[in-house]
Coordinates of C-alpha atoms in Angstrom, one line a residue:
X1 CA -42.1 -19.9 -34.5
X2 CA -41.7 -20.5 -30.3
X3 CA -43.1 -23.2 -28.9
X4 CA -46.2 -22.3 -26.9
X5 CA -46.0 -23.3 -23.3
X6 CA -47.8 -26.4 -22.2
X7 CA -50.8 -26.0 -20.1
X8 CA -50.0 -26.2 -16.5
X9 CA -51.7 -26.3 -13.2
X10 CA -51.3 -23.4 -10.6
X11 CA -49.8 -25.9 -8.5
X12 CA -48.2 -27.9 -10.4
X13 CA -44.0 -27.8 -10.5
X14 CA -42.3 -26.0 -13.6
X15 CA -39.9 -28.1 -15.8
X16 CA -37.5 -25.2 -15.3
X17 CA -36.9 -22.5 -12.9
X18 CA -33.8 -20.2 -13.6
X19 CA -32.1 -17.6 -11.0
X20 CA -30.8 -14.4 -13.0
X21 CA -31.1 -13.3 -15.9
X22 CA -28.1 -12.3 -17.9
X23 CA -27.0 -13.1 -21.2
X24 CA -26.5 -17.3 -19.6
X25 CA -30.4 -18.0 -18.5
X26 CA -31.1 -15.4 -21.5
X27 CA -30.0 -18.1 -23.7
X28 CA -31.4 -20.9 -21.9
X29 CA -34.6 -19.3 -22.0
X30 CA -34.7 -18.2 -25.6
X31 CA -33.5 -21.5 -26.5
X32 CA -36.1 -23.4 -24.2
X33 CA -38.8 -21.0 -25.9
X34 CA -38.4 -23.3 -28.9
X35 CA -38.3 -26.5 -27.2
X36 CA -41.1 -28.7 -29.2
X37 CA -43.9 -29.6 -27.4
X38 CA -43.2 -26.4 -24.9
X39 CA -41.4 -26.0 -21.3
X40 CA -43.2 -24.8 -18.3
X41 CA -40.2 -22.4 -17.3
X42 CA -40.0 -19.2 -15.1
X43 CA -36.8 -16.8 -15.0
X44 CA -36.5 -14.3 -12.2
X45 CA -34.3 -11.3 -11.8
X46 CA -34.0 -8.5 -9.4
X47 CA -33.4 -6.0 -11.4
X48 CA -36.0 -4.3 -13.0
X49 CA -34.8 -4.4 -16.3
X50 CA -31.8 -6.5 -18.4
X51 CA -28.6 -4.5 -18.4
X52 CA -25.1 -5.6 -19.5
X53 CA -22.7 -4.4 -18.0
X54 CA -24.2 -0.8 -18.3
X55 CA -21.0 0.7 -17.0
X56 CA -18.6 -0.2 -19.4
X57 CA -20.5 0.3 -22.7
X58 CA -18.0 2.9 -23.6
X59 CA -18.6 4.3 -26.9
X60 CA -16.9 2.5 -29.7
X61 CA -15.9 -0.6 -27.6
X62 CA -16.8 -4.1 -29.1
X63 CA -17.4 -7.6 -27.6
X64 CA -14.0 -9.7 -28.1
X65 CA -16.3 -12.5 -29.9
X66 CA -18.1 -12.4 -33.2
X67 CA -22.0 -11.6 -33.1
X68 CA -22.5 -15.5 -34.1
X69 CA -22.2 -15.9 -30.7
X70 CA -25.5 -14.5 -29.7
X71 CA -28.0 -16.2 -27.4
X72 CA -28.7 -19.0 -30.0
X73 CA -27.2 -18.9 -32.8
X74 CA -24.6 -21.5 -33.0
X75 CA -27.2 -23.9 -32.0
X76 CA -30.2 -22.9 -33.7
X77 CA -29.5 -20.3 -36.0
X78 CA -33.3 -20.0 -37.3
X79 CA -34.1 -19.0 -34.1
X80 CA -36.3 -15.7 -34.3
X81 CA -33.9 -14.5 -31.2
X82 CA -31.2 -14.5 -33.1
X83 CA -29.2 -11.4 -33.7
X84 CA -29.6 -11.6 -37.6
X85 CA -33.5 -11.1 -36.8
X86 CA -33.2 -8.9 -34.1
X87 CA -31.7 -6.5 -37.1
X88 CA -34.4 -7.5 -39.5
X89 CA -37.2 -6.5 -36.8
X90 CA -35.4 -3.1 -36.5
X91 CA -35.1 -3.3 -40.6
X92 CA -30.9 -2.4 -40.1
X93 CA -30.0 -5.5 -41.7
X94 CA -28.9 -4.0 -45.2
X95 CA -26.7 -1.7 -43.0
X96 CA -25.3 -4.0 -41.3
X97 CA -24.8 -5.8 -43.8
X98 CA -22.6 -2.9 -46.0
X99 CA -21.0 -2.0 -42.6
X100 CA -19.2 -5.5 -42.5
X101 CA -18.4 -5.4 -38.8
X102 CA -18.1 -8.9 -37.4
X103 CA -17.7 -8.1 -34.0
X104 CA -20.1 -5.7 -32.8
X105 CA -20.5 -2.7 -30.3
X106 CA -21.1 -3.7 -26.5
X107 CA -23.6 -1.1 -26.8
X108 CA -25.9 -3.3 -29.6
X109 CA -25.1 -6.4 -28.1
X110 CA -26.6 -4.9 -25.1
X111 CA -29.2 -3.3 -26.9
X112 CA -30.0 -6.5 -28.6
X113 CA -30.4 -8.9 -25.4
X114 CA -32.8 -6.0 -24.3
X115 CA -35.0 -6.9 -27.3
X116 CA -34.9 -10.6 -26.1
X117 CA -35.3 -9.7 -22.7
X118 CA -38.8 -7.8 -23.5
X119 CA -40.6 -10.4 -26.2
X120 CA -39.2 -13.2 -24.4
X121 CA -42.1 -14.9 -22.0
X122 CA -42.2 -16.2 -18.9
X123 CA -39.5 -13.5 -17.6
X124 CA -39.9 -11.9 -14.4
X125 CA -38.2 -8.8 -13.6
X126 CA -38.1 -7.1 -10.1
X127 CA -38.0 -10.3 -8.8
X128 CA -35.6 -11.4 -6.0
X129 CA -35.2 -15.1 -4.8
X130 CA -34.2 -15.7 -1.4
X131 CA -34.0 -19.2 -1.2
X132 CA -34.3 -23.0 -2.7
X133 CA -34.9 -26.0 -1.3
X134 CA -35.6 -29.6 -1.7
X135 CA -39.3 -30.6 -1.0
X136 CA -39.2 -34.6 -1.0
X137 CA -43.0 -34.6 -0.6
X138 CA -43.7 -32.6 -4.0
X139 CA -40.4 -34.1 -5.3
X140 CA -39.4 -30.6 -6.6
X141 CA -37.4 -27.7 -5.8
X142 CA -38.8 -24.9 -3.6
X143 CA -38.2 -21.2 -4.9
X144 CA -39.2 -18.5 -2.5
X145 CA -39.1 -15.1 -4.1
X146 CA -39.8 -11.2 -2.8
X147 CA -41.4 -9.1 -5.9
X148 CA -39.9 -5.6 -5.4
X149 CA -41.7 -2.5 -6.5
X150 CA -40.6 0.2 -8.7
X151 CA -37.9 1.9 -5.4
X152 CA -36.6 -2.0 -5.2
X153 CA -38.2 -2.8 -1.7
X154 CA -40.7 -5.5 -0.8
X155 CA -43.8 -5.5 -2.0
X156 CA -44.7 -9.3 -1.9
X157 CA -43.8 -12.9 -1.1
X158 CA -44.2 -15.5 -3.3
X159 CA -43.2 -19.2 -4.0
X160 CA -42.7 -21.5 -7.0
X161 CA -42.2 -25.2 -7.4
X162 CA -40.1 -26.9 -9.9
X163 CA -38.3 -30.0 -11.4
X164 CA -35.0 -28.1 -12.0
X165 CA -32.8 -25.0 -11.5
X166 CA -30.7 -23.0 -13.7
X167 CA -28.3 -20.6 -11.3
X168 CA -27.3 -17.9 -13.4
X169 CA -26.6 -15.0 -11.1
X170 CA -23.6 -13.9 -12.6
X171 CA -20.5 -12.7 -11.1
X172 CA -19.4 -9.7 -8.7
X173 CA -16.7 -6.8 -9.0
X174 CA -13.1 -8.0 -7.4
X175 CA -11.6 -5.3 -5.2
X176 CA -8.2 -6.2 -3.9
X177 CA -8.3 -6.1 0.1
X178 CA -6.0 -3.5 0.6
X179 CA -8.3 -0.8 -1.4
X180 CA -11.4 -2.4 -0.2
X181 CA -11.9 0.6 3.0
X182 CA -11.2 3.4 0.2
X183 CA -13.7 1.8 -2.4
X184 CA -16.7 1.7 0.1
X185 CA -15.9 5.4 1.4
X186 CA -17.8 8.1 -0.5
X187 CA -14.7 10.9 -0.1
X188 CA -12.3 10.0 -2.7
X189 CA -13.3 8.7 -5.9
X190 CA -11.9 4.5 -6.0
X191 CA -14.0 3.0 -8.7
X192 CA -14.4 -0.9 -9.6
X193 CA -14.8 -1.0 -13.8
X194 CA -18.1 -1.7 -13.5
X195 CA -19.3 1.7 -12.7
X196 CA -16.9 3.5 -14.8
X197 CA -19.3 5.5 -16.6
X198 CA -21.3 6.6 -13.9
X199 CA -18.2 8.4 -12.7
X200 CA -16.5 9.2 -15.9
X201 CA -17.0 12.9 -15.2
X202 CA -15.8 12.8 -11.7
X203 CA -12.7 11.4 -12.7
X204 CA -11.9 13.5 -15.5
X205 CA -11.9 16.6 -13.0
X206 CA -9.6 14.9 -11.0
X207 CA -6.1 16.4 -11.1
X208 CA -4.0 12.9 -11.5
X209 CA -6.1 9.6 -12.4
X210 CA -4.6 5.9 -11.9
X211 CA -6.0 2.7 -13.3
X212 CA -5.2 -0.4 -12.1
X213 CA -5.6 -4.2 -13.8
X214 CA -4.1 -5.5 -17.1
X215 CA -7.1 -6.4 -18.6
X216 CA -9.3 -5.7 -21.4
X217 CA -11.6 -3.1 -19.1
X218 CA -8.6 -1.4 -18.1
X219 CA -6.9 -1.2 -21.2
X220 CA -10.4 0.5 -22.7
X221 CA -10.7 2.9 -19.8
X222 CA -7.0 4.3 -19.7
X223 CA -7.8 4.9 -23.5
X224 CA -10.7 6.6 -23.2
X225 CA -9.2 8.4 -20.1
X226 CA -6.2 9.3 -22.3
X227 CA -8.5 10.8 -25.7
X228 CA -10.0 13.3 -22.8
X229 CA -7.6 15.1 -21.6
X230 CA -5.5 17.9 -23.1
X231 CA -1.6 17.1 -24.7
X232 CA 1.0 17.6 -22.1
X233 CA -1.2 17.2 -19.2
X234 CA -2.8 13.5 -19.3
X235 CA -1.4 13.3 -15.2
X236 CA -2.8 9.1 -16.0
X237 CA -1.3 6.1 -14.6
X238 CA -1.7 2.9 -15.7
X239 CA -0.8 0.0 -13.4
X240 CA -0.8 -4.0 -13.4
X241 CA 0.4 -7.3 -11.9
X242 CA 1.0 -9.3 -14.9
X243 CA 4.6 -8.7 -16.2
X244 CA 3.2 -7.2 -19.3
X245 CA 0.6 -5.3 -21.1
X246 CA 0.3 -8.5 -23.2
X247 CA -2.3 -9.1 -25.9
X248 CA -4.8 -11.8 -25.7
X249 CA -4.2 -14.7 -27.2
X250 CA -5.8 -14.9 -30.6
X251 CA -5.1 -17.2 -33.1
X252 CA -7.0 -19.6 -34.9
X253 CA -5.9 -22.6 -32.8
X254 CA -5.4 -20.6 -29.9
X255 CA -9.3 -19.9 -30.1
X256 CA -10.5 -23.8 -30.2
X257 CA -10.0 -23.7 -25.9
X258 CA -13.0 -22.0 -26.5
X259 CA -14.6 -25.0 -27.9
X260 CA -17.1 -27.7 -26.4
X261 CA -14.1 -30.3 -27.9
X262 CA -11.8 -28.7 -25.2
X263 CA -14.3 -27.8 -22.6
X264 CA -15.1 -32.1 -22.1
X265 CA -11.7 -32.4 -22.7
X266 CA -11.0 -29.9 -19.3
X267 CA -13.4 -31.4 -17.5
X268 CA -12.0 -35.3 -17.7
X269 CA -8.9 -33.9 -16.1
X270 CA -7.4 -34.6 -12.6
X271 CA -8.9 -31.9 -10.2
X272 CA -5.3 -31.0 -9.2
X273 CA -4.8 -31.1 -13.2
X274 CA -7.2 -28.9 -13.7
X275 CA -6.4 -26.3 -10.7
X276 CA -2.8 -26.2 -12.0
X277 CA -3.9 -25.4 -15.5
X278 CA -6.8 -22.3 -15.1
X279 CA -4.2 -19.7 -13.9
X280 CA -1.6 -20.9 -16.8
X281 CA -4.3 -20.0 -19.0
X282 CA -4.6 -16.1 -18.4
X283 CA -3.9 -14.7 -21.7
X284 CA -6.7 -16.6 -23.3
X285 CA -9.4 -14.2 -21.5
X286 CA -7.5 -11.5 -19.4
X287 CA -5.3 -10.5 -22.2
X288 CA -5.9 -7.2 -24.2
X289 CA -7.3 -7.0 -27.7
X290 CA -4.8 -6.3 -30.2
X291 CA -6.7 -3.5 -31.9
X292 CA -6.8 -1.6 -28.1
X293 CA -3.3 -2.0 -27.8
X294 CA -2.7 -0.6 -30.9
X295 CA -4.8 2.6 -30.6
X296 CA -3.4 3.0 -27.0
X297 CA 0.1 3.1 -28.7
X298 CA -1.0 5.1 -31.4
X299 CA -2.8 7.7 -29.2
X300 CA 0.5 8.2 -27.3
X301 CA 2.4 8.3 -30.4
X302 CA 0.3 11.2 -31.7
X303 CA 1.0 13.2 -28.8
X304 CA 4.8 13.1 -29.2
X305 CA 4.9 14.7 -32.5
X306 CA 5.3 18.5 -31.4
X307 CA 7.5 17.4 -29.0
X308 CA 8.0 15.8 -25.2
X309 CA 6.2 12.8 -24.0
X310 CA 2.9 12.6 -22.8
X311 CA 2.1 12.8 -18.9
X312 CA 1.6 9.0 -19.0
X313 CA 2.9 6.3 -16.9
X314 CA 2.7 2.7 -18.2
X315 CA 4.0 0.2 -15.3
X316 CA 3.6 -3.3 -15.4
X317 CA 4.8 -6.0 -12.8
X318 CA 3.2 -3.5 -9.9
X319 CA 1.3 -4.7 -7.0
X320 CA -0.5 -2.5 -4.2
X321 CA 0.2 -3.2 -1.2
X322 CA -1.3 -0.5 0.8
X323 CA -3.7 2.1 0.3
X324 CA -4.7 5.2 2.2
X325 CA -6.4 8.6 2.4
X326 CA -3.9 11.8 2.2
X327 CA -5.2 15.0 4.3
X328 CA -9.0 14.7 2.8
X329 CA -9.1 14.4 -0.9
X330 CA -5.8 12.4 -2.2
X331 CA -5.4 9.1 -2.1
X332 CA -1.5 6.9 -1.3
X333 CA -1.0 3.9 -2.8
X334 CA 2.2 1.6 -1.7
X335 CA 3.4 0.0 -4.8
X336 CA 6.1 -2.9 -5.1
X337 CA 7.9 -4.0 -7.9
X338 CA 7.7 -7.9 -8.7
X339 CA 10.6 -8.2 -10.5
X340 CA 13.0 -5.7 -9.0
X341 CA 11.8 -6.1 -5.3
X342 CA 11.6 -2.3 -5.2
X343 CA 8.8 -0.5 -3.3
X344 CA 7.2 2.9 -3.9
X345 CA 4.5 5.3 -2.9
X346 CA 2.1 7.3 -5.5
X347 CA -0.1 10.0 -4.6
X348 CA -3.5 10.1 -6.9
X349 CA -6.8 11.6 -7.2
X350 CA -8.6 8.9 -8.3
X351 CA -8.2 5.0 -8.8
X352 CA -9.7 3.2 -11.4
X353 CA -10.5 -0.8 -10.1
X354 CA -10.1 -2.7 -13.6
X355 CA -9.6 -5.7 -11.7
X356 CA -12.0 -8.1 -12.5
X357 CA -14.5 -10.2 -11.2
X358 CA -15.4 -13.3 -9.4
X359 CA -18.4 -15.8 -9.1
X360 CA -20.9 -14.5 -6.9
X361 CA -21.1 -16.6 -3.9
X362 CA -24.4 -18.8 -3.6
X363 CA -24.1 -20.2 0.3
X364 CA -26.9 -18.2 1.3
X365 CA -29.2 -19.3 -1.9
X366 CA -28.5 -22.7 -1.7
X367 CA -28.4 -23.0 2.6
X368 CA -31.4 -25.4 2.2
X369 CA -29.6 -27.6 -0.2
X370 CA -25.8 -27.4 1.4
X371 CA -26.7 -31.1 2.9
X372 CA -27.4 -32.4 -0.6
X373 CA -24.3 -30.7 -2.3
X374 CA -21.5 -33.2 -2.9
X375 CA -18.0 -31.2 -2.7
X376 CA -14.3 -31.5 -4.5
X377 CA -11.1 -31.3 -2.1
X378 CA -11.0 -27.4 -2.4
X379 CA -14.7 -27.6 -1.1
X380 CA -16.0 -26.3 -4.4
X381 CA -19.5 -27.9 -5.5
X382 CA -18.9 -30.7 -7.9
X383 CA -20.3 -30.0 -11.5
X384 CA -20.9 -32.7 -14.1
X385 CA -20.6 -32.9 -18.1
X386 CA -24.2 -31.7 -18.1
X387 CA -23.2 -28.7 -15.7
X388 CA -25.5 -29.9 -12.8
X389 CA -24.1 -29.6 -9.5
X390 CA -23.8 -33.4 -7.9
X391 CA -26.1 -33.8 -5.0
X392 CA -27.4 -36.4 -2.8
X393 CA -29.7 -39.3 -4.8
X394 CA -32.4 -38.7 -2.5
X395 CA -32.7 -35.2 -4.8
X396 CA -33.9 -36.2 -7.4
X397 CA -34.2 -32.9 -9.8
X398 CA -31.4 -31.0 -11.3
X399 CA -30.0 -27.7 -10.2
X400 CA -27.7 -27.0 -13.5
X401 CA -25.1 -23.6 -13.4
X402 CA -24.5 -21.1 -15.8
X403 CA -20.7 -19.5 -15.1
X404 CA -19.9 -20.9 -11.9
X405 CA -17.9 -23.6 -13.3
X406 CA -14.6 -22.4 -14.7
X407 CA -13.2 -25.1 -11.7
X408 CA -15.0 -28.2 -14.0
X409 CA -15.1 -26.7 -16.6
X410 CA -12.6 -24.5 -17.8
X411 CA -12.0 -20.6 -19.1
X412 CA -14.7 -21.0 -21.8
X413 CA -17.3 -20.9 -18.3
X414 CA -17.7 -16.6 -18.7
X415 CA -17.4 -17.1 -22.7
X416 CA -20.2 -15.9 -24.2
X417 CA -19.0 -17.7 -27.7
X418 CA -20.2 -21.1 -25.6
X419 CA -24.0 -19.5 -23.9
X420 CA -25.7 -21.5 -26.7
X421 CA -23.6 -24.6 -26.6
X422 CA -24.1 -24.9 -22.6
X423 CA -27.5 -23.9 -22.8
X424 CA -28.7 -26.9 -25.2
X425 CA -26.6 -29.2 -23.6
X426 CA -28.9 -28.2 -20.1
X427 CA -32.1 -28.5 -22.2
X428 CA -31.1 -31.6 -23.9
X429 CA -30.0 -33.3 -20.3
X430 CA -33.6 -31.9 -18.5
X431 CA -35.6 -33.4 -21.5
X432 CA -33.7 -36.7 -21.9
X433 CA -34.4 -36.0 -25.3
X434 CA -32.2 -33.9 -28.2
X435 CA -33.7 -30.9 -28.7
X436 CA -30.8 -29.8 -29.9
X437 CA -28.9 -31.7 -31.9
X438 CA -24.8 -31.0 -30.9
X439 CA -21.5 -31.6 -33.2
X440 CA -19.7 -34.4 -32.2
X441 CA -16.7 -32.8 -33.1
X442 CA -15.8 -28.6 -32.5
X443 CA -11.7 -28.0 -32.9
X444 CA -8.8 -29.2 -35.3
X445 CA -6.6 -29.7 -32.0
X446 CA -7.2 -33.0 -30.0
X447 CA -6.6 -31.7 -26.8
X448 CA -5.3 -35.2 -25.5
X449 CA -4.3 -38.9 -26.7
X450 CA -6.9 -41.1 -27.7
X451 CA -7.2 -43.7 -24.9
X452 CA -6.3 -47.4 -27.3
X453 CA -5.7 -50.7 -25.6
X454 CA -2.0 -51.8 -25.4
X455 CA -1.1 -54.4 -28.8
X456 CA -1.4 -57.7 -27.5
X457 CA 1.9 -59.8 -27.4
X458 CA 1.8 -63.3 -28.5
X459 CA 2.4 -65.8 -25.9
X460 CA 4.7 -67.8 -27.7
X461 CA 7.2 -66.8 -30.8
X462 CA 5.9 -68.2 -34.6
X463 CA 8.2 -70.6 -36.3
X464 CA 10.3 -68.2 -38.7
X465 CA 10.0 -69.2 -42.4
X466 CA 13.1 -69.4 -44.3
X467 CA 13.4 -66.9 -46.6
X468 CA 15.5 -69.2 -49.1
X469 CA 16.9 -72.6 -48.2
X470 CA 20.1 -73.4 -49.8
X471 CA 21.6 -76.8 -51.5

């Protein structure tokens, strides 16, 4: 059952207020839907629908976690948002059931959080804030919004008040600098991930395709590149920095970094600790499932066995760095080798951008509360245990962040195996209460010693008894 929402004044301030709504502030919201006693909580987005990641829900390609990690789940798994019900609404439990797939299709996890995204209440689609303030009068936060219509323009103004903030507004597509003047030219196809499908069948008329990034994205779109074009004439390139196409990392105890043990752990670090540690840790997110790996190699493999090698070109330790148009319709990219300090030029069709993503900047969003915003050495916002951002004691509310952490925080910050975790550790925190009760305990590994005060050492020596005293 959800909680119903307490009664509240026009004018009165919400409990809650979050920015965005992805699978983060989904969470937080289905999870504050069952708060007891209720939550007076608004979500806005400016989209007019959910979507996740709409462009890369290639057919057949799963989420790298298992679907326990769903909105709530690992927190409250007799939530009715739960995945599990979410099949038993659409009466596909007994098929899932039989089908035994513990991680799921990107397409049903999307599919799923739609379903959320549509019961849910207090959700407001089309919806675009434009700014947030402090209001020491009203002792709460100021949201101004613009509702959009159905073409995305302005249609009206609008304001909400509120005791806290939840900044979930996700992240934005990376494009290296030097292909950044071909990506925003409409000529020649040079396409971030993101939108991969809505070009898929402009690239596959293009005579010679390259993807670039190491990653799990790029590793799915050379393959499904690869499946659709003829034997003999793939004309693909694959390309990346890291020195290898490696696999992500794994294993059982390689997995607990994705824990809330190791996340406090992370965050109790030196800052310089920490900043030294986050690009050690690439494998444990930009790595490459296994299982793709394996059907990459195995899709190459089966187009050797007549004979000849396929048209493919697999280059690791590659960075660009120079990109340009060729006469009207080819594109030039200058390519060095890391390791051998050789440079090169390759002439392509189309480029594939599987490079990533990083947090979406919120300096205009938060202009009105810069003042308040206490800042680490690299000028990054401070973030505490309870993932608000540390501001000025004259605010008294709390403006908490959902993936805009990873500096505090660690590489669980984009996991979605940890939505739940952070989002009851935010409701528990704004309530002062335990809502939801959390493991004290979450890995096998202890990530560091355990802090014990130095054996005291007597001040003076003990008389030694004689062990035997002779004649």
């Amino acid at each position: 059952m959800t909680a119903a929402p307490p009664t509240q004044e026009p004018d009165e301030p919400h409990d809650l207020v979050g920015i965005g709504i992805g699978p983060f502030n989904l969470s937080l919201a289905a999870l504050a839907d069952g708060v007891h006693g209720g939550l007076a909580t608004a979500f806005y987005e400016q989209r007019p629908t959910f979507h996740w990641h709409p462009g890369l829900l290639i057919e057949g390609a799963t989420l790298q976690v298992p679907f326990l990690a769903d909105l709530v789940t690992l927190v409250d798994p007799a939530s009715p948002w739960s995945f599990l019900n979410y099949l038993r609404t659409r009466e596909r439990l007994f098929p899932f059931y039989f089908a035994e797939r513990f991680h799921i299709q990107r397409a049903e996890y999307d599919a799923y959080c739609r379903w959320v995204s549509s019961a849910l209440p207090g959700l407001h689609f089309s919806h675009q804030v434009d700014a947030v303030r402090w209001n020491a009068e009203r002792d709460a936060f100021e949201v101004d919004f613009t509702q959009l219509d159905a073409e995305g323009e302005a249609e009206a103004l609008g304001r909400a008040y509120t005791r806290n903030v939840a900044l979930g507004v996700g992240t934005e597509p990376c494009i290296p600098e030097p292909l950044k003047p071909l990506a925003e030219a409409p000529a020649v196809p040079v396409i971030h991930s993101s939108a991969y499908l809505d070009h898929r069948d402009r690239l596959l008329a293009a005579e010679h395709i390259t993807v670039i990034g190491s990653g799990q994205s790029g590793a799915e779109i050379f393959l499904d590149l690869l499946r659709a074009r003829p034997t003999g004439h793939e004309k693909i390139t694959w390309l990346a920095r890291t020195e290898a196409f490696a696999p992500m990392e794994y294993s059982k105890l390689g997995l607990e970094h994705f824990t809330p043990d190791y996340t406090r752990y992370f965050h109790s670090l030196p800052e310089s600790a920490r900043d030294e540690l986050v690009p050690r840790q690439w494998q444990l997110h930009k790595g490459i499932d296994a299982d793709t790996i394996a059907a990459i190699h195995s899709e190459l493999y089966q187009r050797t066995l007549h004979g000849g090698w396929p048209d493919a070109v697999l280059t690791p330790g590659v960075s660009v760095r120079t990109a340009g148009r060729v006469a009207t319709s080819k594109i030039e990219l200058h390519l060095e080798h890391l390791q051998q300090g050789t440079r090169s030029r390759l002439t392509t069709d189309a480029v594939v951008l599987a490079t990533g993503y990083r947090e979406r900047p919120l300096g205009q969003l938060l202009a009105g509360l810069d003042p308040h915003i206490r800042r680490d050495a690299a000028e990054r916002p401070r973030i505490d245990d309870q993932f608000r951002l540390v501001l000025d004691p004259t605010v008294t509310g709390s403006v908490y962040v959902q993936n805009a952490e990873r500096h505090t925080h660690g590489v669980g910050a984009p996991d979605l195996g940890l939505a739940a975790w952070r989002s009851a550790t935010i409701l528990n925190s704004l309530t002062g209460k335990e809502p939801y009760p959390l493991p004290s305990r979450t890995a096998f590994t202890s990530f560091g010693l355990e802090r014990r005060e130095a054996p005291r050492i007597p001040s003076q020596q003990p008389a030694l008894t004689p062990l035997a005293q002779g004649n």
